[in-house]
């Protein structure tokens, strides 16, 4: 197979009148990438004017296996053609049974994990809402400890756990029952923020109430690709246990291989009580979310948390196919490791060239370009070259690379070339302007 | 076409070990209907032991057009086969543009409605969260007025608007910023609850703060199929306007034709400021939700409320096909009207036979059998005859009929025969026991 | 003793520069009564320009025994002269022991009541905060049910129970964990609001959570002198018991004889679980508050609720003297009954003359003059004649008579003459203006 | 005058039946000091069995001028004898005018401070509630930043600002709208907690919302006598200003001379926006509280925050006398400085002897004896010798000396001798036991 490595963007703007007339102003990505897309496969998206774009955004890590992977696509088309159950609330279906059995065989058992699966409404925020509900129910406590720069969703319970002020401000009511403590490295290399947390929880006059849960991302996706160290995460797990709180790892963005393994916490020496998953779980971008927890924690009453679309059978089908295809042996993890190393080398080099720093882990990495304005200049330049890439961080100052994990090494390199060049022009231009 | 009218249930229990081992105890419907389903078309669901079940639940009104409608299915398979965009965050796609244009042409323009569409996370609860966020943002107020027996979702913001104590109890934290006022008829026929609300809102010492929104279902699906009168709804709309609050109609269950028209409030003489939709919107049971609002209210900042799956393109495709196929002319509404009348006659007769009362409107009707125990006896008897049917209401005392709207009249009659007989046995048995 | 019955107001305005320069704009009564008072005894207040004013406000029922009653004054001066403990936190003192023993002998035992006394911070709002804390602690529930037009204080917990929008608005944060239900008569004579409450509490889908307490005033002082019927209060007590909630009577304004007996609920056939008292409890206007509760409810840990001034020994001294002097025999209750009847007759006559209605019970009565503007015209006219009188109600539309309970009948009549004349002029003038 | 320097305790236990029968179990100090007190003057308290106790508690800094100071006592007795207004809500009285003028002349003007005075309900917690209400009203924000180990009162708004878990737990509802940040030195000498706060407030993704106010004690009384450095407090003031928050100094315990000057923040190079005062403000232990703020902040509507006892005229009288007597010249501040130095030397010596550390500033100092058990052994031993002394801190591990500021040096020394000896025995005994 010949690998196509070069994007071919179009410059003409499509007609957007229908969006302006009928779609809410809340839309965001469409503003920075004003094309109308009509087709996608693998790492490529196509617009309706013949353009081809390399996708380094991957639906914010929802398309780890690329767009419309042929194996997943075939499984889904077969299922639909055979009138498989599409919607069945939480009724037992062949698709659900297959998914649960595959999850057990391919993921849980080889990793020695014993979790029960709760199919929440098929969005990440819903999985988080279910996780913190369960933690509050079990502990009888109300406070959840989340972290600076954490992002966990937009419904009121998950939004309270989210750090971003603009998102929080949308609530229109005060967001309660959550405290945000400093994440690993938040106060610089000399302050161990696990120590700070331990001290506050051990002090009956700290004003920090006993928590139901500690909710943490191992790498903060929206918060700027901050990667916590295994030591720190282990400390947090110990602190949770000692203080009677449940440890919840929100693996919605960092899981499903993004950081190198299926779960982002593998090999770190601790096991979360609860894990939330979504994004790449269905494999093909279909809505799907999962809250996993230790069997002893499964104290839900029937229907205590429910949702119309909690059994998205199309997603069961593609998720099952994805688990089997990618996670049945070690090949995929080796590919991710190699590509992650390539990505790391290239980003480090770019950072070194401009005196910048990099962030992240595995195939979830970015470069801190200092400001949201510079970052936007860079991503706009990339897009003009046919590279779809976005930013994250408190000030949108991190240019993040979330390429599909299945990307060919050559294509990854080609995309990084575009990024490298765009950074160079942006910073040169910026410095140039600044120097005048 | 020969209409099959008779279910053919199986009695053997399938192997459920995988669910017991790996699925959370939170599952609910699967407990009352312990079969493993593997195929469905139209009004029929099939289990993997050869059984055939008539579906009077329709995914709680998610399958108004039945299972896997051939027109929708064909559109979706074509789209997938052509590598149409599956996941694209909120990027412009052909599928999205088609949906918006069709919504405008087929639904909004003929009804003289001018709404903008916000694609929230694809669950009803997310659409409600977005609606109340928007109302709070625009009014600068925090209180939402919801109603007794209202059901609006399970994430923290929507759950606060939900009346059901068991669902609310799951929150584990107090649910704030919402007041529940009595719904139409709540205090019996002699008390006009709109008057009660008006009085409280007009009284600066009532303790009821000025509301951001009044959130109402025109027929309360989960709350017991209570149907508000047009007069009462109009009063509520006027009260909202007079007191500077936005009126939100939650049309997630009652919309998409369930009560007779596309929107449940059509022809009632008022226009909601905000409408939430989900369930049958995609037509095929795919996760999809929408918050509609007057253009002047579209004061969102880009990305202020977002979600990974907010642009579920598969759902755009099936929703567009459904709007075109069913709502392009008056035929479907006429069919619903006729079937709704048939349903009403039959239920009224059953109620009269046993001194019971009926509830609801259009094809969203039920019968109050007095207690959850009796209702469960009836639905279990129906299921043994191959009829999938469920309950709602504060005590699960309402047996509800939510048949697909596309059901053939003869099949509807056949299903109602089963229900009629099951009620008869249940009440006879119950009385018999009670008499001992 | 010759009874002076006529006020002698001064018309010259005193110098208020120091207040404008140094006192917060939050002051309120001083604006309507711009005199500088320097002396008071019995029912009379004197200003520093020689004026004498008849006090029909009594510190909002804080001076039921009049200003500086000689018996109380003598007890206090003796105590101070003898270097009695002034401040001792909650240490045992002779003054405290005397108060407790007198409360037991004079009040509790003769009424067959078995209460423990908690000395909270010496303000009514603090007594209410302690009461609802205790109810929440004991029941493990969070919601408190209060009533429309209820007033319970200004600190955040008590303010949440208060109905008045202007006071609530001062909070600057949403006031949570309280629901305001309609008080007796709120929805007119045809709606039994106890039925409404019972229905909501019995309905698991009403959205009204199970309450920790029902907090009620038997007569709503600030809320407009609405007097609940004994039947309604008994119903509320039964509803509280049936639903596992504690019944709290806030007797801060209606207690200490204001409505005829020491407690406002005497003889009504129910016993509150918790009673809050303040205002006239010290007898002389000194800060003092008390939360009484059944011994079984005394589950406080030491110091769990405390306060620097919780043992105001000066108030113990005057309160003890007041209990002994006024409540040792039946004379005082007979006096109140006679004066209350006189007040009722006179107010009814004024109301009849102008087609108005009266409110209240015992010596806690008022007349609804239709609007706050009219009421203010009346009270200003009274003040110009030397009568201190104020308003209450949601719109300040109730002119309220809160004369000292010790007022001579002739003086009460003289004050009511001034009120009668002021109403007559105000309404004539108002009608005259309106007719133009 | 001959100075009596030796206490004379009694050992017989008084009859406490009336307390057990009628007073709530919430009482605390009375348990550790089971005597019945009947008289007090200066630094001495007397019990009703002839005992005499040296008071190193001073009503938790409420009796800075000692018990029943003759000047204050005379002023109060004269006022009462002359039928001065005792209770007048917020009406203008001679006593109030005198107080305001004296506050202006003696305190504000010499210090170049321009504050308005708000007479809140006469408890410290009420002054704090008023302060945070005002800050929220003015800024339109909801969050208040308080500090670890802070103590601000027991009503719901102030309690949310309090750090102590046992006190917080009493609330029975979650305490919201407050974040507790680490106080000066909380994370040891190497972590500048003002930096931590600055970083979180400057970071839009920290999860810490923009605050209405920063509420701080300069020395944390109940929290363990932690004294913030002037540099840190200045930083906090700058941070507040930069982030649009009001700085509130809670000077309820540390003010009125306790730390050396009238206000505890004098000479530190910043001026709080709002100051709360109570405790020693009346001088004689009468309930009195004050919220001071810059005139521009005086945006209260009339009566927006009120309270029955907000104008405690007796307290105006004694407070005026105290301001004139103690603060008219520099003598008192010099006395405090000298006594504070003596106290510091003696405590440092005791600490050095046992390898312990001291805390505090001025006449508000203590010694950390390592555990609440040891501290209680020490205070019990002191009490047995006639010395009233108490503990504070998260674990009650700080033995605190809050002697009246007017104490003669020789008496202070005598009391410290008792403390020194009690520490010695307690630690020897403790070690002895530990060594076995």
PDB file of N, CA and C in Angstrom, chain A residues 122-174:
ATOM      1  N   UNK A 122     -24.690   7.849  26.867  1.00  0.00           N
ATOM      2  CA  UNK A 122     -23.471   7.662  26.079  1.00  0.00           C
ATOM      3  C   UNK A 122     -22.654   8.934  25.869  1.00  0.00           C
ATOM      4  N   UNK A 123     -22.350   9.622  26.956  1.00  0.00           N
ATOM      5  CA  UNK A 123     -21.468  10.790  26.869  1.00  0.00           C
ATOM      6  C   UNK A 123     -20.544  10.731  28.068  1.00  0.00           C
ATOM      7  N   UNK A 124     -19.371  11.275  27.906  1.00  0.00           N
ATOM      8  CA  UNK A 124     -18.390  11.241  28.978  1.00  0.00           C
ATOM      9  C   UNK A 124     -18.891  11.909  30.238  1.00  0.00           C
ATOM     10  N   UNK A 125     -19.581  13.025  30.069  1.00  0.00           N
ATOM     11  CA  UNK A 125     -20.059  13.756  31.243  1.00  0.00           C
ATOM     12  C   UNK A 125     -21.016  12.896  32.044  1.00  0.00           C
ATOM     13  N   UNK A 126     -21.787  12.067  31.352  1.00  0.00           N
ATOM     14  CA  UNK A 126     -22.721  11.202  32.041  1.00  0.00           C
ATOM     15  C   UNK A 126     -21.987  10.112  32.828  1.00  0.00           C
ATOM     16  N   UNK A 127     -20.907   9.612  32.256  1.00  0.00           N
ATOM     17  CA  UNK A 127     -20.116   8.604  32.976  1.00  0.00           C
ATOM     18  C   UNK A 127     -19.521   9.197  34.244  1.00  0.00           C
ATOM     19  N   UNK A 128     -19.108  10.467  34.160  1.00  0.00           N
ATOM     20  CA  UNK A 128     -18.556  11.136  35.344  1.00  0.00           C
ATOM     21  C   UNK A 128     -19.659  11.378  36.373  1.00  0.00           C
ATOM     22  N   UNK A 129     -20.814  11.824  35.915  1.00  0.00           N
ATOM     23  CA  UNK A 129     -21.933  12.037  36.847  1.00  0.00           C
ATOM     24  C   UNK A 129     -22.252  10.737  37.595  1.00  0.00           C
ATOM     25  N   UNK A 130     -22.275   9.631  36.858  1.00  0.00           N
ATOM     26  CA  UNK A 130     -22.577   8.348  37.494  1.00  0.00           C
ATOM     27  C   UNK A 130     -21.491   7.980  38.507  1.00  0.00           C
ATOM     28  N   UNK A 131     -20.242   8.241  38.140  1.00  0.00           N
ATOM     29  CA  UNK A 131     -19.125   7.888  39.029  1.00  0.00           C
ATOM     30  C   UNK A 131     -19.197   8.664  40.345  1.00  0.00           C
ATOM     31  N   UNK A 132     -19.456   9.965  40.265  1.00  0.00           N
ATOM     32  CA  UNK A 132     -19.465  10.734  41.512  1.00  0.00           C
ATOM     33  C   UNK A 132     -20.749  10.480  42.309  1.00  0.00           C
ATOM     34  N   UNK A 133     -21.843  10.210  41.621  1.00  0.00           N
ATOM     35  CA  UNK A 133     -23.044   9.780  42.345  1.00  0.00           C
ATOM     36  C   UNK A 133     -22.756   8.534  43.165  1.00  0.00           C
ATOM     37  N   UNK A 134     -22.135   7.576  42.509  1.00  0.00           N
ATOM     38  CA  UNK A 134     -21.878   6.304  43.182  1.00  0.00           C
ATOM     39  C   UNK A 134     -20.958   6.512  44.382  1.00  0.00           C
ATOM     40  N   UNK A 135     -19.924   7.324  44.191  1.00  0.00           N
ATOM     41  CA  UNK A 135     -18.987   7.572  45.293  1.00  0.00           C
ATOM     42  C   UNK A 135     -19.697   8.249  46.462  1.00  0.00           C
ATOM     43  N   UNK A 136     -20.584   9.193  46.153  1.00  0.00           N
ATOM     44  CA  UNK A 136     -21.307   9.878  47.232  1.00  0.00           C
ATOM     45  C   UNK A 136     -22.263   8.930  47.930  1.00  0.00           C
ATOM     46  N   UNK A 137     -22.901   8.093  47.155  1.00  0.00           N
ATOM     47  CA  UNK A 137     -23.844   7.125  47.721  1.00  0.00           C
ATOM     48  C   UNK A 137     -23.135   6.162  48.669  1.00  0.00           C
ATOM     49  N   UNK A 138     -21.998   5.675  48.232  1.00  0.00           N
ATOM     50  CA  UNK A 138     -21.308   4.653  49.008  1.00  0.00           C
ATOM     51  C   UNK A 138     -20.674   5.214  50.267  1.00  0.00           C
ATOM     52  N   UNK A 139     -20.099   6.406  50.146  1.00  0.00           N
ATOM     53  CA  UNK A 139     -19.403   6.957  51.309  1.00  0.00           C
ATOM     54  C   UNK A 139     -20.330   7.771  52.214  1.00  0.00           C
ATOM     55  N   UNK A 140     -21.470   8.181  51.687  1.00  0.00           N
ATOM     56  CA  UNK A 140     -22.322   9.071  52.473  1.00  0.00           C
ATOM     57  C   UNK A 140     -21.721  10.451  52.644  1.00  0.00           C
ATOM     58  N   UNK A 141     -20.734  10.767  51.858  1.00  0.00           N
ATOM     59  CA  UNK A 141     -20.097  12.092  51.909  1.00  0.00           C
ATOM     60  C   UNK A 141     -20.461  12.874  50.653  1.00  0.00           C
ATOM     61  N   UNK A 142     -20.233  14.160  50.675  1.00  0.00           N
ATOM     62  CA  UNK A 142     -20.682  14.984  49.553  1.00  0.00           C
ATOM     63  C   UNK A 142     -19.551  15.609  48.737  1.00  0.00           C
ATOM     64  N   UNK A 143     -18.440  15.868  49.374  1.00  0.00           N
ATOM     65  CA  UNK A 143     -17.366  16.571  48.670  1.00  0.00           C
ATOM     66  C   UNK A 143     -16.605  15.662  47.709  1.00  0.00           C
ATOM     67  N   UNK A 144     -16.362  16.160  46.518  1.00  0.00           N
ATOM     68  CA  UNK A 144     -15.453  15.499  45.586  1.00  0.00           C
ATOM     69  C   UNK A 144     -14.230  16.389  45.431  1.00  0.00           C
ATOM     70  N   UNK A 145     -13.066  15.787  45.514  1.00  0.00           N
ATOM     71  CA  UNK A 145     -11.840  16.535  45.255  1.00  0.00           C
ATOM     72  C   UNK A 145     -11.444  16.325  43.803  1.00  0.00           C
ATOM     73  N   UNK A 146     -11.377  17.416  43.068  1.00  0.00           N
ATOM     74  CA  UNK A 146     -10.894  17.384  41.701  1.00  0.00           C
ATOM     75  C   UNK A 146      -9.634  18.251  41.665  1.00  0.00           C
ATOM     76  N   UNK A 147      -9.088  18.480  40.484  1.00  0.00           N
ATOM     77  CA  UNK A 147      -7.805  19.172  40.445  1.00  0.00           C
ATOM     78  C   UNK A 147      -7.830  20.399  39.530  1.00  0.00           C
ATOM     79  N   UNK A 148      -6.916  21.293  39.813  1.00  0.00           N
ATOM     80  CA  UNK A 148      -6.697  22.437  38.935  1.00  0.00           C
ATOM     81  C   UNK A 148      -6.519  21.935  37.503  1.00  0.00           C
ATOM     82  N   UNK A 149      -7.126  22.637  36.579  1.00  0.00           N
ATOM     83  CA  UNK A 149      -7.034  22.304  35.157  1.00  0.00           C
ATOM     84  C   UNK A 149      -7.727  20.998  34.754  1.00  0.00           C
ATOM     85  N   UNK A 150      -8.447  20.401  35.693  1.00  0.00           N
ATOM     86  CA  UNK A 150      -9.191  19.197  35.334  1.00  0.00           C
ATOM     87  C   UNK A 150     -10.364  19.534  34.430  1.00  0.00           C
ATOM     88  N   UNK A 151     -10.701  18.603  33.547  1.00  0.00           N
ATOM     89  CA  UNK A 151     -11.895  18.758  32.713  1.00  0.00           C
ATOM     90  C   UNK A 151     -12.678  17.458  32.762  1.00  0.00           C
ATOM     91  N   UNK A 152     -13.951  17.558  33.126  1.00  0.00           N
ATOM     92  CA  UNK A 152     -14.730  16.334  33.304  1.00  0.00           C
ATOM     93  C   UNK A 152     -16.112  16.380  32.689  1.00  0.00           C
ATOM     94  N   UNK A 153     -16.480  17.478  32.065  1.00  0.00           N
ATOM     95  CA  UNK A 153     -17.782  17.482  31.405  1.00  0.00           C
ATOM     96  C   UNK A 153     -18.581  18.730  31.694  1.00  0.00           C
ATOM     97  N   UNK A 154     -19.769  18.786  31.077  1.00  0.00           N
ATOM     98  CA  UNK A 154     -20.515  20.035  31.046  1.00  0.00           C
ATOM     99  C   UNK A 154     -21.861  19.977  31.746  1.00  0.00           C
ATOM    100  N   UNK A 155     -22.318  18.821  32.174  1.00  0.00           N
ATOM    101  CA  UNK A 155     -23.544  18.793  32.968  1.00  0.00           C
ATOM    102  C   UNK A 155     -23.185  19.180  34.400  1.00  0.00           C
ATOM    103  N   UNK A 156     -24.173  19.553  35.181  1.00  0.00           N
ATOM    104  CA  UNK A 156     -23.873  20.319  36.381  1.00  0.00           C
ATOM    105  C   UNK A 156     -22.956  19.613  37.378  1.00  0.00           C
ATOM    106  N   UNK A 157     -23.141  18.301  37.551  1.00  0.00           N
ATOM    107  CA  UNK A 157     -22.290  17.575  38.483  1.00  0.00           C
ATOM    108  C   UNK A 157     -20.858  17.476  37.997  1.00  0.00           C
ATOM    109  N   UNK A 158     -20.669  17.173  36.727  1.00  0.00           N
ATOM    110  CA  UNK A 158     -19.326  17.061  36.154  1.00  0.00           C
ATOM    111  C   UNK A 158     -18.700  18.437  35.974  1.00  0.00           C
ATOM    112  N   UNK A 159     -19.512  19.415  35.662  1.00  0.00           N
ATOM    113  CA  UNK A 159     -18.992  20.769  35.458  1.00  0.00           C
ATOM    114  C   UNK A 159     -18.416  21.325  36.757  1.00  0.00           C
ATOM    115  N   UNK A 160     -19.042  20.960  37.872  1.00  0.00           N
ATOM    116  CA  UNK A 160     -18.507  21.404  39.160  1.00  0.00           C
ATOM    117  C   UNK A 160     -17.090  20.881  39.368  1.00  0.00           C
ATOM    118  N   UNK A 161     -16.770  19.741  38.750  1.00  0.00           N
ATOM    119  CA  UNK A 161     -15.436  19.143  38.862  1.00  0.00           C
ATOM    120  C   UNK A 161     -14.450  19.734  37.859  1.00  0.00           C
ATOM    121  N   UNK A 162     -14.949  20.481  36.919  1.00  0.00           N
ATOM    122  CA  UNK A 162     -14.131  21.051  35.854  1.00  0.00           C
ATOM    123  C   UNK A 162     -13.532  22.374  36.320  1.00  0.00           C
ATOM    124  N   UNK A 163     -12.270  22.615  35.947  1.00  0.00           N
ATOM    125  CA  UNK A 163     -11.609  23.816  36.438  1.00  0.00           C
ATOM    126  C   UNK A 163     -11.835  25.070  35.611  1.00  0.00           C
ATOM    127  N   UNK A 164     -12.052  24.895  34.333  1.00  0.00           N
ATOM    128  CA  UNK A 164     -12.071  26.028  33.420  1.00  0.00           C
ATOM    129  C   UNK A 164     -13.155  27.059  33.734  1.00  0.00           C
ATOM    130  N   UNK A 165     -12.717  28.309  33.928  1.00  0.00           N
ATOM    131  CA  UNK A 165     -13.626  29.361  34.374  1.00  0.00           C
ATOM    132  C   UNK A 165     -14.710  29.665  33.350  1.00  0.00           C
ATOM    133  N   UNK A 166     -14.380  29.651  32.079  1.00  0.00           N
ATOM    134  CA  UNK A 166     -15.381  29.979  31.060  1.00  0.00           C
ATOM    135  C   UNK A 166     -16.472  28.910  31.014  1.00  0.00           C
ATOM    136  N   UNK A 167     -16.049  27.649  31.107  1.00  0.00           N
ATOM    137  CA  UNK A 167     -17.038  26.577  31.137  1.00  0.00           C
ATOM    138  C   UNK A 167     -17.872  26.681  32.412  1.00  0.00           C
ATOM    139  N   UNK A 168     -17.213  26.885  33.534  1.00  0.00           N
ATOM    140  CA  UNK A 168     -17.913  26.980  34.819  1.00  0.00           C
ATOM    141  C   UNK A 168     -18.918  28.123  34.816  1.00  0.00           C
ATOM    142  N   UNK A 169     -18.504  29.227  34.232  1.00  0.00           N
ATOM    143  CA  UNK A 169     -19.374  30.397  34.203  1.00  0.00           C
ATOM    144  C   UNK A 169     -20.678  30.138  33.490  1.00  0.00           C
ATOM    145  N   UNK A 170     -20.665  29.183  32.556  1.00  0.00           N
ATOM    146  CA  UNK A 170     -21.890  28.845  31.838  1.00  0.00           C
ATOM    147  C   UNK A 170     -22.972  28.277  32.730  1.00  0.00           C
ATOM    148  N   UNK A 171     -22.591  27.785  33.891  1.00  0.00           N
ATOM    149  CA  UNK A 171     -23.561  27.100  34.758  1.00  0.00           C
ATOM    150  C   UNK A 171     -24.685  28.025  35.187  1.00  0.00           C
ATOM    151  N   UNK A 172     -24.347  29.270  35.448  1.00  0.00           N
ATOM    152  CA  UNK A 172     -25.372  30.211  35.891  1.00  0.00           C
ATOM    153  C   UNK A 172     -25.808  30.016  37.328  1.00  0.00           C
ATOM    154  N   UNK A 173     -25.278  29.013  37.958  1.00  0.00           N
ATOM    155  CA  UNK A 173     -25.487  28.808  39.404  1.00  0.00           C
ATOM    156  C   UNK A 173     -24.129  28.467  39.997  1.00  0.00           C
ATOM    157  N   UNK A 174     -23.962  28.681  41.306  1.00  0.00           N
ATOM    158  CA  UNK A 174     -22.690  28.287  41.910  1.00  0.00           C
ATOM    159  C   UNK A 174     -22.512  26.766  41.832  1.00  0.00           C
TER     160      UNK A 174
END
